Amino acid sequence: MEKERFETNVGLAEMLKGGVIMDVTTPEQAKIAEEAGAVAVMALERIPAEIRKAGGVARMADPVIIQKIQKVVSIPVMAKCRIGHFAEAQILQQMGVDFIDESEVLTPADETNHINKHAFKVPFVCGCRNLGEALRRIGEGAAMIRTKGEAGSGNIVEAVRHMRQVMREIRELTISGEDELMAIAKKMGAPYEWVKKTAELGKLPVPNFAAGGVATPADAALMMQLGAESVFVGSGIFMSTDPKPRAHAIVQAVAHYDDPEILLRISSGLGEAMPGIEMKDLPPEQRLQERGW
Amino acid sequence: MTGRKIGILALQGDFAKHEAMLKSLHVDTLLVKKAKELDACDGLVIPGGESTTLTKLMRLYGMYEPIREFSLTRPIMGTCAGMIMLASQVDDERITPLQLIDISVKRNAYGRQIDSFISEVKLPFLANDSPFRAIFIRAPQITAVGSDVEILLELDKKPVMVRNRNILALAFHPELTDDSRIHRYFLENFSA
């Protein structure tokens, strides 16, 4: 990926800031998302909570589903491919999706390597649990990072853990001496150049969004206050009892994340949130966040 | 320039990039999320973002009339989605524009993200006309301009930067570059 392409791709991620990216599985849901003010939709065959229930191997969605969604909305359409599955990514690029999520929600295709994202024109977003993982993905060419959280759990605890971890490691970098950065890069298994850049900027070199467990407007506001620049909502909207008002409310919660007066008003009377999963009921082998290297 | 405070509409989009650019020019800035915050501002920037989202949030938080009123006495700059919001006409009924500059705009006119591009352009309205890196991201196109609209820049014979008395509208993103000439042009050539 040439430098200019990386610039326009990070540029698109910049445009999505302060917004909500919603998982959708049908054109009807995509329209609800756009009307509610989503900045983008993630076109899927199943939302993460359903993938979790169904078990088996989860793959890229049928292109027909994605194309139907592309037809009805004007906002960017994203789609997921499996970790390391560059052929799925080639197909998604060919369809003109606006962003590819190389996602731990699907079953990984490669247990060692992620996709070389420099080989693509289309931008990629990748998940992370810590700064080293974020910078490895950026080193591979990701134009946007999102914390992994625990997709389909309806439980914000893992997203908080990952966001706090990343922000803490960035703060630590900013107080480290330049002569310490190589050792830090070695320890976190991250490319030295991007470690150095992050230390200089005091923030991730690409936009840093939150994902994995957002179910309420308050969850979204929490992630924004912890340092997220936008929020992905997977199962949280369309697994709730009344998706439309919840989608509207979460969009407003991200825009006004630091205004409790507005948060109170929009959090009221939304019906039931999606059922959540306690992390202790989710053994490590069932945790999607463990996928990715 | 000093002493003026420029508001940046911060409901959604790359408002932080505009803020950083204006701060680098030592301009006082204010992130505007509510209509009453406009009172403290001497100018306004509407950033890039998603115009469907901006329409939704501007409507919900009652921004339309206050911004129109603001424009009677103070200048506004809009980039990309910001330009769409300033236009008199948009090809998409999902968008409610502010109608502050007499242009017709087509959304996503160049295609999807894979068609986004950077073009080196000359800025003929500036004394320093060294090339400017114009970044177009899922960019809109200006398809018609009214008689009181001045075309400042064209790309492939289509206007991409226009102005009237107090509104500056661009299809691209100067805030994503390190080049502050267009922001300075706005600050120096647009006043009350």
Tab-separated table of C-alpha atoms in Angstrom:
chain	number	residue	atom	x	y	z
A	1	MET	CA	0.000	0.000	0.000
A	2	GLU	CA	1.598	3.247	-1.034
A	3	LYS	CA	1.896	6.146	1.388
A	4	GLU	CA	-0.909	8.138	-0.200
A	5	ARG	CA	-3.306	5.243	0.074
A	6	PHE	CA	-2.505	4.861	3.770
A	7	GLU	CA	-3.174	8.574	4.201
A	8	THR	CA	-6.618	8.503	2.555
A	9	ASN	CA	-7.463	5.340	4.493
A	10	VAL	CA	-6.520	6.803	7.856
A	11	GLY	CA	-8.406	9.889	6.637
A	12	LEU	CA	-11.620	7.886	6.293
A	13	ALA	CA	-11.113	6.570	9.834
A	14	GLU	CA	-10.780	10.212	10.963
A	15	MET	CA	-14.163	10.994	9.382
A	16	LEU	CA	-15.804	8.226	11.413
A	17	LYS	CA	-14.702	9.739	14.728
A	18	GLY	CA	-17.325	10.600	17.301
A	19	GLY	CA	-19.613	8.102	15.646
A	20	VAL	CA	-21.181	4.684	16.013
A	21	ILE	CA	-20.550	1.757	13.689
A	22	MET	CA	-23.385	-0.744	13.897
A	23	ASP	CA	-23.466	-4.453	13.048
A	24	VAL	CA	-26.334	-5.254	10.672
A	25	THR	CA	-27.436	-8.445	8.961
A	26	THR	CA	-30.227	-7.220	6.659
A	27	PRO	CA	-30.950	-4.172	4.473
A	28	GLU	CA	-33.799	-3.282	6.879
A	29	GLN	CA	-31.410	-3.202	9.828
A	30	ALA	CA	-28.919	-1.190	7.770
A	31	LYS	CA	-31.599	1.425	7.089
A	32	ILE	CA	-32.523	1.593	10.764
A	33	ALA	CA	-28.839	2.113	11.560
A	34	GLU	CA	-28.435	4.899	9.002
A	35	GLU	CA	-31.621	6.631	10.107
A	36	ALA	CA	-30.455	6.445	13.707
A	37	GLY	CA	-27.292	8.303	12.702
A	38	ALA	CA	-24.698	5.513	12.465
A	39	VAL	CA	-21.518	6.670	10.677
A	40	ALA	CA	-21.042	3.235	9.105
A	41	VAL	CA	-22.479	-0.256	9.174
A	42	MET	CA	-20.748	-3.602	9.489
A	43	ALA	CA	-22.478	-6.001	7.100
A	44	LEU	CA	-22.651	-9.510	8.529
A	45	GLU	CA	-24.437	-12.782	8.011
A	46	ARG	CA	-24.878	-13.153	11.769
A	47	ILE	CA	-24.169	-10.831	14.654
A	48	PRO	CA	-21.503	-11.954	17.152
A	49	ALA	CA	-23.968	-13.159	19.808
A	50	GLU	CA	-25.572	-15.444	17.209
A	51	ILE	CA	-22.181	-16.623	15.953
A	52	ARG	CA	-21.323	-17.512	19.524
A	53	LYS	CA	-24.559	-19.502	19.882
A	54	ALA	CA	-24.247	-21.256	16.526
A	55	GLY	CA	-20.672	-22.493	17.059
A	56	GLY	CA	-18.748	-24.152	14.221
A	57	VAL	CA	-16.606	-22.215	11.750
A	58	ALA	CA	-17.623	-18.595	11.181
A	59	ARG	CA	-16.601	-17.198	7.770
A	60	MET	CA	-16.898	-14.052	5.660
A	61	ALA	CA	-20.541	-13.249	4.857
A	62	ASP	CA	-22.109	-14.198	1.531
A	63	PRO	CA	-21.285	-11.315	-0.864
A	64	VAL	CA	-24.993	-11.092	-1.778
A	65	ILE	CA	-25.855	-10.021	1.769
A	66	ILE	CA	-23.165	-7.348	1.734
A	67	GLN	CA	-24.189	-6.083	-1.718
A	68	LYS	CA	-27.826	-5.752	-0.663
A	69	ILE	CA	-26.731	-3.620	2.268
A	70	GLN	CA	-24.410	-1.534	0.054
A	71	LYS	CA	-27.410	-0.747	-2.133
A	72	VAL	CA	-29.641	0.714	0.560
A	73	VAL	CA	-27.286	2.907	2.588
A	74	SER	CA	-25.119	5.918	1.710
A	75	ILE	CA	-22.765	5.610	4.689
A	76	PRO	CA	-19.607	3.469	4.522
A	77	VAL	CA	-20.158	-0.281	4.547
A	78	MET	CA	-17.650	-2.464	6.357
A	79	ALA	CA	-17.383	-6.245	6.321
A	80	LYS	CA	-15.413	-8.868	8.224
A	81	CYS	CA	-12.908	-11.415	7.004
A	82	ARG	CA	-11.159	-14.109	8.989
A	83	ILE	CA	-7.766	-13.396	10.573
A	84	GLY	CA	-5.093	-14.225	7.983
A	85	HIS	CA	-7.628	-14.983	5.231
A	86	PHE	CA	-6.330	-12.657	2.530
A	87	ALA	CA	-8.437	-14.305	-0.171
A	88	GLU	CA	-11.628	-13.320	1.664
A	89	ALA	CA	-10.159	-9.833	1.939
A	90	GLN	CA	-9.486	-9.779	-1.829
A	91	ILE	CA	-13.132	-10.634	-2.457
A	92	LEU	CA	-14.331	-7.903	-0.101
A	93	GLN	CA	-12.041	-5.357	-1.768
A	94	GLN	CA	-13.363	-6.416	-5.164
A	95	MET	CA	-16.900	-5.693	-3.934
A	96	GLY	CA	-15.903	-2.175	-2.966
A	97	VAL	CA	-16.503	-2.440	0.762
A	98	ASP	CA	-15.211	0.735	2.418
A	99	PHE	CA	-13.398	-0.929	5.333
A	100	ILE	CA	-12.421	-4.534	6.114
A	101	ASP	CA	-12.444	-5.777	9.693
A	102	GLU	CA	-9.894	-8.568	10.059
A	103	SER	CA	-11.862	-9.918	12.941
A	104	GLU	CA	-11.469	-12.316	15.834
A	105	VAL	CA	-15.261	-12.742	15.742
A	106	LEU	CA	-14.792	-15.079	12.766
A	107	THR	CA	-12.787	-18.288	13.019
A	108	PRO	CA	-9.111	-17.551	12.279
A	109	ALA	CA	-7.718	-18.944	9.020
A	110	ASP	CA	-4.061	-18.591	10.028
A	111	GLU	CA	-2.754	-19.231	13.525
A	112	THR	CA	0.540	-17.394	12.941
A	113	ASN	CA	0.075	-14.579	10.475
A	114	HIS	CA	-2.342	-11.751	10.036
A	115	ILE	CA	-3.058	-10.351	6.578
A	116	ASN	CA	-0.380	-8.158	4.994
A	117	LYS	CA	-2.667	-5.168	4.718
A	118	HIS	CA	-0.102	-3.153	2.765
A	119	ALA	CA	-0.988	-5.327	-0.216
A	120	PHE	CA	-4.500	-3.845	-0.344
A	121	LYS	CA	-6.041	-0.556	-1.392
A	122	VAL	CA	-9.025	-0.858	0.921
A	123	PRO	CA	-8.484	0.140	4.577
A	124	PHE	CA	-8.452	-2.408	7.417
A	125	VAL	CA	-9.488	-2.204	11.043
A	126	CYS	CA	-8.071	-4.750	13.488
A	127	GLY	CA	-8.695	-5.594	17.115
A	128	CYS	CA	-6.221	-5.352	19.976
A	129	ARG	CA	-5.980	-6.046	23.678
A	130	ASN	CA	-2.794	-4.111	24.316
A	131	LEU	CA	-0.468	-1.617	22.647
A	132	GLY	CA	1.919	-4.219	21.257
A	133	GLU	CA	-0.904	-5.938	19.400
A	134	ALA	CA	-2.212	-2.576	18.135
A	135	LEU	CA	1.204	-1.559	16.783
A	136	ARG	CA	1.792	-4.944	15.147
A	137	ARG	CA	-1.481	-4.501	13.252
A	138	ILE	CA	-0.539	-0.937	12.279
A	139	GLY	CA	2.838	-2.270	11.165
A	140	GLU	CA	0.950	-4.656	8.892
A	141	GLY	CA	-0.983	-1.702	7.469
A	142	ALA	CA	-4.164	-1.318	9.569
A	143	ALA	CA	-5.671	2.187	9.221
A	144	MET	CA	-7.810	1.900	12.339
A	145	ILE	CA	-7.538	0.013	15.622
A	146	ARG	CA	-10.352	-1.091	17.868
A	147	THR	CA	-10.101	-2.687	21.257
A	148	LYS	CA	-11.402	-6.234	21.108
A	149	GLY	CA	-13.458	-6.395	24.256
A	150	GLU	CA	-15.480	-9.597	24.202
A	151	ALA	CA	-17.757	-9.597	21.164
A	152	GLY	CA	-21.295	-10.864	21.614
A	153	SER	CA	-21.021	-10.843	25.410
A	154	GLY	CA	-23.088	-7.758	26.182
A	155	ASN	CA	-20.527	-7.230	28.934
A	156	ILE	CA	-18.355	-4.103	28.804
A	157	VAL	CA	-15.713	-5.337	31.250
A	158	GLU	CA	-13.275	-6.661	28.630
A	159	ALA	CA	-13.531	-3.555	26.421
A	160	VAL	CA	-12.709	-1.461	29.489
A	161	ARG	CA	-9.783	-3.704	30.354
A	162	HIS	CA	-8.343	-3.426	26.839
A	163	MET	CA	-8.869	0.318	26.482
A	164	ARG	CA	-7.309	1.011	29.873
A	165	GLN	CA	-4.392	-1.259	28.996
A	166	VAL	CA	-3.708	0.514	25.682
A	167	MET	CA	-4.050	4.002	27.171
A	168	ARG	CA	-1.789	3.099	30.124
A	169	GLU	CA	0.899	1.709	27.834
A	170	ILE	CA	0.748	4.865	25.690
A	171	ARG	CA	1.147	7.043	28.780
A	172	GLU	CA	4.133	4.943	29.839
A	173	LEU	CA	5.714	5.442	26.421
A	174	THR	CA	5.407	9.216	26.680
A	175	ILE	CA	7.501	9.269	29.872
A	176	SER	CA	10.117	6.838	28.565
A	177	GLY	CA	13.462	8.054	27.290
A	178	GLU	CA	14.233	7.680	23.612
A	179	ASP	CA	17.045	5.307	24.521
A	180	GLU	CA	14.523	2.995	26.201
A	181	LEU	CA	12.197	2.646	23.228
A	182	MET	CA	14.010	-0.218	21.490
A	183	ALA	CA	13.874	-2.354	24.627
A	184	ILE	CA	10.182	-1.493	25.018
A	185	ALA	CA	9.552	-2.378	21.370
A	186	LYS	CA	11.296	-5.701	21.888
A	187	LYS	CA	9.282	-6.425	25.019
A	188	MET	CA	5.913	-5.600	23.460
A	189	GLY	CA	6.791	-7.271	20.180
A	190	ALA	CA	5.984	-4.155	18.212
A	191	PRO	CA	7.783	-2.420	15.333
A	192	TYR	CA	10.287	0.127	16.689
A	193	GLU	CA	9.251	2.877	14.241
A	194	TRP	CA	5.639	2.754	15.367
A	195	VAL	CA	6.622	2.602	19.046
A	196	LYS	CA	8.685	5.750	18.497
A	197	LYS	CA	5.857	7.456	16.626
A	198	THR	CA	3.349	6.611	19.381
A	199	ALA	CA	5.731	7.969	22.028
A	200	GLU	CA	6.053	11.229	20.064
A	201	LEU	CA	2.301	11.615	19.481
A	202	GLY	CA	1.166	10.484	22.919
A	203	LYS	CA	-1.636	8.632	21.149
A	204	LEU	CA	-2.069	5.809	18.671
A	205	PRO	CA	-0.867	6.810	15.179
A	206	VAL	CA	-4.270	5.787	13.735
A	207	PRO	CA	-7.773	6.296	15.155
A	208	ASN	CA	-8.534	4.206	18.216
A	209	PHE	CA	-12.107	2.931	18.493
A	210	ALA	CA	-13.819	0.713	21.066
A	211	ALA	CA	-15.646	-2.549	20.470
A	212	GLY	CA	-16.832	-5.742	22.117
A	213	GLY	CA	-19.581	-5.590	24.718
A	214	VAL	CA	-21.278	-2.206	24.272
A	215	ALA	CA	-24.974	-2.681	25.124
A	216	THR	CA	-26.184	0.655	26.518
A	217	PRO	CA	-25.701	4.396	25.924
A	218	ALA	CA	-23.807	4.497	29.223
A	219	ASP	CA	-21.424	1.770	27.968
A	220	ALA	CA	-20.704	3.886	24.882
A	221	ALA	CA	-20.153	7.027	26.977
A	222	LEU	CA	-17.847	5.088	29.300
A	223	MET	CA	-15.646	3.945	26.410
A	224	MET	CA	-15.487	7.473	24.978
A	225	GLN	CA	-14.455	8.892	28.338
A	226	LEU	CA	-11.756	6.230	28.621
A	227	GLY	CA	-10.258	7.481	25.360
A	228	ALA	CA	-12.106	5.748	22.516
A	229	GLU	CA	-12.673	7.976	19.492
A	230	SER	CA	-15.738	6.083	18.230
A	231	VAL	CA	-17.677	2.980	19.184
A	232	PHE	CA	-18.561	-0.241	17.399
A	233	VAL	CA	-21.837	-1.784	18.541
A	234	GLY	CA	-22.225	-5.386	17.525
A	235	SER	CA	-24.979	-7.382	19.140
A	236	GLY	CA	-26.003	-4.617	21.545
A	237	ILE	CA	-28.566	-3.002	19.255
A	238	PHE	CA	-30.319	-5.723	17.306
A	239	MET	CA	-30.309	-8.234	20.206
A	240	SER	CA	-32.148	-5.756	22.446
A	241	THR	CA	-35.931	-5.725	22.779
A	242	ASP	CA	-36.359	-2.428	20.933
A	243	PRO	CA	-33.428	-1.735	18.560
A	244	LYS	CA	-34.539	1.583	17.031
A	245	PRO	CA	-34.635	3.823	20.121
A	246	ARG	CA	-31.514	2.124	21.462
A	247	ALA	CA	-29.630	2.850	18.228
A	248	HIS	CA	-30.739	6.511	18.383
A	249	ALA	CA	-29.692	6.752	22.012
A	250	ILE	CA	-26.236	5.237	21.522
A	251	VAL	CA	-25.499	7.666	18.650
A	252	GLN	CA	-26.369	10.578	20.934
A	253	ALA	CA	-24.405	9.071	23.812
A	254	VAL	CA	-21.231	9.060	21.707
A	255	ALA	CA	-21.727	12.672	20.567
A	256	HIS	CA	-22.491	13.873	24.115
A	257	TYR	CA	-20.426	11.349	26.050
A	258	ASP	CA	-19.357	13.861	28.696
A	259	ASP	CA	-22.772	15.404	29.357
A	260	PRO	CA	-24.597	13.485	32.136
A	261	GLU	CA	-27.741	15.575	31.711
A	262	ILE	CA	-28.172	14.365	28.125
A	263	LEU	CA	-27.016	10.831	29.004
A	264	LEU	CA	-29.706	10.598	31.675
A	265	ARG	CA	-32.417	11.671	29.274
A	266	ILE	CA	-31.420	9.330	26.428
A	267	SER	CA	-30.807	6.330	28.724
A	268	SER	CA	-34.360	6.360	30.031
A	269	GLY	CA	-37.080	3.947	28.911
A	270	LEU	CA	-35.134	2.033	26.264
A	271	GLY	CA	-36.572	-1.391	27.083
A	272	GLU	CA	-34.339	-4.319	27.884
A	273	ALA	CA	-30.707	-4.411	26.818
A	274	MET	CA	-29.354	-7.614	25.317
A	275	PRO	CA	-28.802	-10.401	27.854
A	276	GLY	CA	-25.184	-10.335	28.965
A	277	ILE	CA	-22.679	-13.066	29.810
A	278	GLU	CA	-20.611	-13.055	32.984
A	279	MET	CA	-16.950	-13.506	32.063
A	280	LYS	CA	-16.536	-16.338	34.591
A	281	ASP	CA	-19.139	-18.271	32.603
A	282	LEU	CA	-17.023	-17.929	29.493
A	283	PRO	CA	-14.016	-20.268	29.611
A	284	PRO	CA	-10.865	-19.036	27.841
A	285	GLU	CA	-11.374	-21.338	24.842
A	286	GLN	CA	-14.738	-19.659	24.195
A	287	ARG	CA	-13.348	-16.133	24.406
A	288	LEU	CA	-13.091	-14.536	20.994
A	289	GLN	CA	-10.513	-12.023	22.239
A	290	GLU	CA	-7.923	-14.811	22.552
A	291	ARG	CA	-7.804	-15.020	18.754
A	292	GLY	CA	-5.120	-12.932	17.055
A	293	TRP	CA	-1.369	-12.851	17.570
B	1	MET	CA	-6.522	36.896	13.795
B	2	THR	CA	-5.689	37.135	17.484
B	3	GLY	CA	-8.544	37.534	19.890
B	4	ARG	CA	-10.980	35.754	17.614
B	5	LYS	CA	-12.503	32.524	18.726
B	6	ILE	CA	-13.406	29.934	16.089
B	7	GLY	CA	-16.014	27.324	16.938
B	8	ILE	CA	-15.812	23.848	15.469
B	9	LEU	CA	-19.023	21.867	15.218
B	10	ALA	CA	-18.130	18.767	17.234
B	11	LEU	CA	-21.201	16.538	16.984
B	12	GLN	CA	-19.355	14.029	14.776
B	13	GLY	CA	-16.409	13.886	12.389
B	14	ASP	CA	-12.789	15.043	12.244
B	15	PHE	CA	-13.340	18.149	14.365
B	16	ALA	CA	-10.169	17.411	16.344
B	17	LYS	CA	-8.099	17.795	13.162
B	18	HIS	CA	-9.534	21.271	12.532
B	19	GLU	CA	-8.944	22.120	16.166
B	20	ALA	CA	-5.284	21.058	15.927
B	21	MET	CA	-4.805	23.039	12.712
B	22	LEU	CA	-6.339	26.222	14.175
B	23	LYS	CA	-4.353	25.828	17.390
B	24	SER	CA	-1.166	25.564	15.345
B	25	LEU	CA	-2.098	29.024	14.024
B	26	HIS	CA	-2.525	30.263	17.612
B	27	VAL	CA	-6.266	30.675	17.184
B	28	ASP	CA	-8.617	30.266	20.127
B	29	THR	CA	-11.050	27.401	19.461
B	30	LEU	CA	-14.229	26.027	20.974
B	31	LEU	CA	-15.774	22.622	20.280
B	32	VAL	CA	-19.464	23.356	19.696
B	33	LYS	CA	-22.058	20.736	20.593
B	34	LYS	CA	-24.918	22.974	21.661
B	35	ALA	CA	-26.484	25.998	20.008
B	36	LYS	CA	-25.789	28.336	22.888
B	37	GLU	CA	-22.043	27.703	22.524
B	38	LEU	CA	-22.179	29.537	19.189
B	39	ASP	CA	-22.611	32.822	21.063
B	40	ALA	CA	-18.973	32.747	22.150
B	41	CYS	CA	-17.658	32.230	18.596
B	42	ASP	CA	-16.537	34.665	15.890
B	43	GLY	CA	-16.493	32.032	13.161
B	44	LEU	CA	-17.449	28.376	12.689
B	45	VAL	CA	-15.987	25.307	11.028
B	46	ILE	CA	-18.201	22.387	10.025
B	47	PRO	CA	-15.832	19.417	9.710
B	48	GLY	CA	-15.777	16.306	7.590
B	49	GLY	CA	-17.775	13.324	8.797
B	50	GLU	CA	-20.990	11.651	7.723
B	51	SER	CA	-23.638	14.101	6.536
B	52	THR	CA	-26.490	11.712	7.432
B	53	THR	CA	-25.233	11.650	11.026
B	54	LEU	CA	-24.734	15.433	11.062
B	55	THR	CA	-28.274	15.969	9.746
B	56	LYS	CA	-29.668	13.746	12.447
B	57	LEU	CA	-27.746	15.304	15.340
B	58	MET	CA	-28.122	18.910	14.150
B	59	ARG	CA	-31.872	18.367	13.957
B	60	LEU	CA	-32.101	16.655	17.355
B	61	TYR	CA	-30.072	19.339	19.075
B	62	GLY	CA	-31.743	22.274	17.347
B	63	MET	CA	-28.688	23.569	15.481
B	64	TYR	CA	-30.234	24.611	12.150
B	65	GLU	CA	-31.765	27.974	12.994
B	66	PRO	CA	-28.959	29.045	15.357
B	67	ILE	CA	-26.310	28.320	12.684
B	68	ARG	CA	-28.344	30.160	10.022
B	69	GLU	CA	-28.638	33.105	12.338
B	70	PHE	CA	-24.928	32.874	13.146
B	71	SER	CA	-24.141	33.070	9.428
B	72	LEU	CA	-25.823	36.479	9.118
B	73	THR	CA	-22.974	38.089	11.012
B	74	ARG	CA	-20.119	35.575	11.077
B	75	PRO	CA	-18.180	33.383	8.627
B	76	ILE	CA	-18.434	29.595	8.269
B	77	MET	CA	-16.075	27.122	6.606
B	78	GLY	CA	-17.188	23.590	5.703
B	79	THR	CA	-15.040	20.702	4.485
B	80	CYS	CA	-16.467	17.641	2.687
B	81	ALA	CA	-19.534	16.694	4.782
B	82	GLY	CA	-19.346	20.269	6.084
B	83	MET	CA	-19.681	21.523	2.506
B	84	ILE	CA	-22.689	19.248	1.980
B	85	MET	CA	-24.340	20.732	5.057
B	86	LEU	CA	-23.738	24.304	3.804
B	87	ALA	CA	-25.122	23.685	0.302
B	88	SER	CA	-28.442	24.950	-0.991
B	89	GLN	CA	-29.243	21.618	-2.608
B	90	VAL	CA	-28.147	18.013	-2.066
B	91	ASP	CA	-28.965	15.075	-4.324
B	92	ASP	CA	-30.046	12.951	-1.361
B	93	GLU	CA	-33.253	13.371	0.618
B	94	ARG	CA	-31.581	11.914	3.702
B	95	ILE	CA	-29.698	15.201	4.040
B	96	THR	CA	-31.177	18.488	5.212
B	97	PRO	CA	-28.665	21.170	4.263
B	98	LEU	CA	-28.363	24.598	5.889
B	99	GLN	CA	-28.695	26.356	2.500
B	100	LEU	CA	-26.089	29.000	3.211
B	101	ILE	CA	-24.269	28.937	-0.124
B	102	ASP	CA	-25.926	28.589	-3.509
B	103	ILE	CA	-24.411	25.321	-4.727
B	104	SER	CA	-25.822	21.927	-5.660
B	105	VAL	CA	-23.914	18.984	-4.300
B	106	LYS	CA	-23.744	15.308	-5.133
B	107	ARG	CA	-22.705	12.979	-2.299
B	108	ASN	CA	-20.036	10.270	-2.729
B	109	ALA	CA	-19.591	11.486	-6.295
B	110	TYR	CA	-16.261	9.763	-6.864
B	111	GLY	CA	-17.364	6.334	-5.606
B	112	ARG	CA	-16.404	4.239	-2.626
B	113	GLN	CA	-13.351	4.431	-0.364
B	114	ILE	CA	-11.202	2.570	-2.880
B	115	ASP	CA	-11.705	5.583	-5.204
B	116	SER	CA	-10.538	8.146	-2.622
B	117	PHE	CA	-7.473	10.058	-3.798
B	118	ILE	CA	-4.968	12.835	-3.249
B	119	SER	CA	-4.365	15.478	-5.885
B	120	GLU	CA	-1.679	18.163	-5.934
B	121	VAL	CA	-3.428	21.415	-6.783
B	122	LYS	CA	-2.400	25.035	-7.199
B	123	LEU	CA	-4.250	27.619	-5.157
B	124	PRO	CA	-4.603	30.522	-7.621
B	125	PHE	CA	-6.264	32.772	-5.037
B	126	LEU	CA	-3.124	32.815	-2.875
B	127	ALA	CA	0.143	34.653	-3.401
B	128	ASN	CA	1.975	31.463	-2.434
B	129	ASP	CA	0.683	29.025	-5.036
B	130	SER	CA	3.046	26.130	-4.375
B	131	PRO	CA	1.178	22.812	-4.733
B	132	PHE	CA	-1.387	21.914	-2.086
B	133	ARG	CA	-2.126	18.255	-1.341
B	134	ALA	CA	-5.904	18.086	-1.647
B	135	ILE	CA	-7.218	14.920	0.035
B	136	PHE	CA	-10.545	13.678	-1.319
B	137	ILE	CA	-12.261	10.989	0.790
B	138	ARG	CA	-15.547	9.583	-0.492
B	139	ALA	CA	-15.854	13.150	-1.615
B	140	PRO	CA	-18.890	15.118	-2.776
B	141	GLN	CA	-18.964	17.059	-6.014
B	142	ILE	CA	-20.324	20.527	-6.713
B	143	THR	CA	-22.646	20.127	-9.689
B	144	ALA	CA	-23.969	23.700	-9.995
B	145	VAL	CA	-23.102	27.104	-8.575
B	146	GLY	CA	-25.267	30.219	-8.215
B	147	SER	CA	-24.402	33.669	-9.533
B	148	ASP	CA	-23.142	35.018	-6.205
B	149	VAL	CA	-20.726	32.111	-5.763
B	150	GLU	CA	-17.070	32.501	-6.635
B	151	ILE	CA	-15.175	29.393	-7.756
B	152	LEU	CA	-11.778	29.406	-6.054
B	153	LEU	CA	-10.483	26.071	-7.297
B	154	GLU	CA	-11.388	23.500	-9.909
B	155	LEU	CA	-10.289	19.930	-10.401
B	156	ASP	CA	-10.906	18.337	-13.800
B	157	LYS	CA	-13.019	21.375	-14.676
B	158	LYS	CA	-15.313	20.823	-11.696
B	159	PRO	CA	-15.405	23.297	-8.790
B	160	VAL	CA	-14.006	21.827	-5.570
B	161	MET	CA	-13.619	25.002	-3.504
B	162	VAL	CA	-16.091	27.893	-3.578
B	163	ARG	CA	-17.090	30.934	-1.559
B	164	ASN	CA	-19.660	33.637	-1.229
B	165	ARG	CA	-19.528	36.658	1.053
B	166	ASN	CA	-19.057	34.752	4.304
B	167	ILE	CA	-19.150	31.025	3.501
B	168	LEU	CA	-16.184	28.922	2.375
B	169	ALA	CA	-16.937	25.400	1.136
B	170	LEU	CA	-14.468	22.682	0.085
B	171	ALA	CA	-14.918	19.135	-1.178
B	172	PHE	CA	-11.552	18.080	0.279
B	173	HIS	CA	-9.766	18.041	3.640
B	174	PRO	CA	-7.068	20.665	4.307
B	175	GLU	CA	-7.321	19.721	7.999
B	176	LEU	CA	-5.731	16.330	7.252
B	177	THR	CA	-2.542	17.955	5.939
B	178	ASP	CA	0.214	19.949	7.671
B	179	ASP	CA	-0.430	22.809	5.249
B	180	SER	CA	-2.291	25.622	6.970
B	181	ARG	CA	-2.699	27.941	3.968
B	182	ILE	CA	-6.417	27.305	3.443
B	183	HIS	CA	-7.256	27.745	7.118
B	184	ARG	CA	-5.243	30.979	7.096
B	185	TYR	CA	-7.105	32.095	3.977
B	186	PHE	CA	-10.377	31.581	5.850
B	187	LEU	CA	-9.152	33.474	8.903
B	188	GLU	CA	-7.742	36.389	6.929
B	189	ASN	CA	-10.374	36.835	4.228
B	190	PHE	CA	-13.622	36.182	6.032
B	191	SER	CA	-14.838	38.452	8.757
B	192	ALA	CA	-18.150	39.519	10.180
